[in-house]
Coordinates of C-alpha atoms in Angstrom, one line a residue:
M1 CA 0.0 0.0 0.0
L2 CA 1.3 3.4 -0.9
V3 CA 0.3 6.1 1.6
L4 CA 0.4 9.8 0.5
T5 CA -0.2 13.1 2.3
R6 CA -2.1 15.7 0.2
K7 CA -3.4 19.2 1.0
I8 CA -6.7 20.8 -0.2
G9 CA -6.5 21.3 -4.0
E10 CA -3.7 18.7 -4.5
E11 CA -4.2 15.7 -6.8
I12 CA -3.1 12.1 -7.2
L13 CA -2.9 10.7 -10.8
I14 CA -3.5 6.9 -11.1
D15 CA -2.5 5.0 -14.3
G16 CA -2.6 8.2 -16.3
E17 CA -6.4 8.4 -16.5
I18 CA -7.8 8.6 -13.0
V19 CA -7.5 11.8 -10.9
L20 CA -8.2 12.0 -7.2
K21 CA -8.4 15.6 -5.8
V22 CA -8.8 16.6 -2.2
S23 CA -11.5 19.2 -2.3
E24 CA -12.3 19.7 1.4
I25 CA -11.3 18.7 4.9
Q26 CA -13.5 19.2 7.9
G27 CA -12.5 17.5 11.2
N28 CA -12.0 13.8 10.4
R29 CA -13.8 13.9 7.1
V30 CA -12.1 14.3 3.7
K31 CA -14.1 15.1 0.5
L32 CA -12.5 13.7 -2.6
C33 CA -13.3 14.4 -6.2
V34 CA -12.7 11.6 -8.7
E35 CA -12.3 12.0 -12.4
A36 CA -12.2 8.8 -14.4
P37 CA -13.4 7.3 -17.7
R38 CA -17.0 6.2 -17.6
S39 CA -15.8 2.7 -18.2
R40 CA -14.3 2.6 -14.7
R41 CA -16.5 1.5 -11.9
I42 CA -16.0 3.6 -8.8
L43 CA -17.4 2.4 -5.4
R44 CA -16.7 3.3 -1.8
G45 CA -14.9 0.4 -0.1
E46 CA -17.7 -0.6 2.2
V47 CA -20.3 -0.6 -0.7
A48 CA -18.0 -2.8 -2.8
E49 CA -17.5 -5.3 0.0
R50 CA -21.3 -5.5 0.8
S51 CA -22.2 -6.0 -2.8
G52 CA -19.4 -8.6 -3.4
A53 CA -17.9 -6.4 -6.2
V54 CA -14.4 -6.9 -4.7
P55 CA -13.1 -9.4 -2.2
A56 CA -12.6 -8.2 1.4
A57 CA -9.0 -7.3 2.3
Q58 CA -7.0 -10.3 3.6
P59 CA -5.7 -9.7 7.1
N60 CA -2.3 -11.3 6.3
A61 CA -1.8 -9.7 2.9
V62 CA 1.7 -8.5 2.2
S63 CA 1.9 -4.7 2.0
R64 CA 4.1 -2.9 -0.5
R65 CA 5.8 0.2 0.9
E66 CA 7.6 2.7 -1.2
S67 CA 9.2 6.0 -0.6
R68 CA 8.9 8.5 -3.5
S69 CA 8.7 12.2 -4.0
D70 CA 5.2 13.6 -4.4
D71 CA 6.0 14.6 -8.0
A72 CA 6.6 11.0 -9.3
V73 CA 4.1 8.7 -7.7
S74 CA 2.8 5.6 -9.4
G75 CA 1.3 2.3 -8.3
S76 CA -1.7 1.4 -6.1
T77 CA -3.2 4.0 -3.9
F78 CA -5.7 3.4 -1.1
I79 CA -7.4 6.4 0.5
N80 CA -9.7 5.9 3.5
A81 CA -12.1 8.8 3.5
Q82 CA -15.2 8.7 5.8

């Protein structure tokens, strides 16, 4: 898992076609804007797990940890926003 820190207005680009932008932070809530092709299905994690769209995370899964500058980030990104 790659963990990033972003400020309001900053973006994360995934695979050259998906953009996540932090639009607002209030207390412990983060509002994210997602720009992606219509062919990409976008679901909140808890909705995907309930519907069976994606398997639940495995508790013993191996994590991938990388150190990179904010300017050159690629790979999988997980953002937990409530």
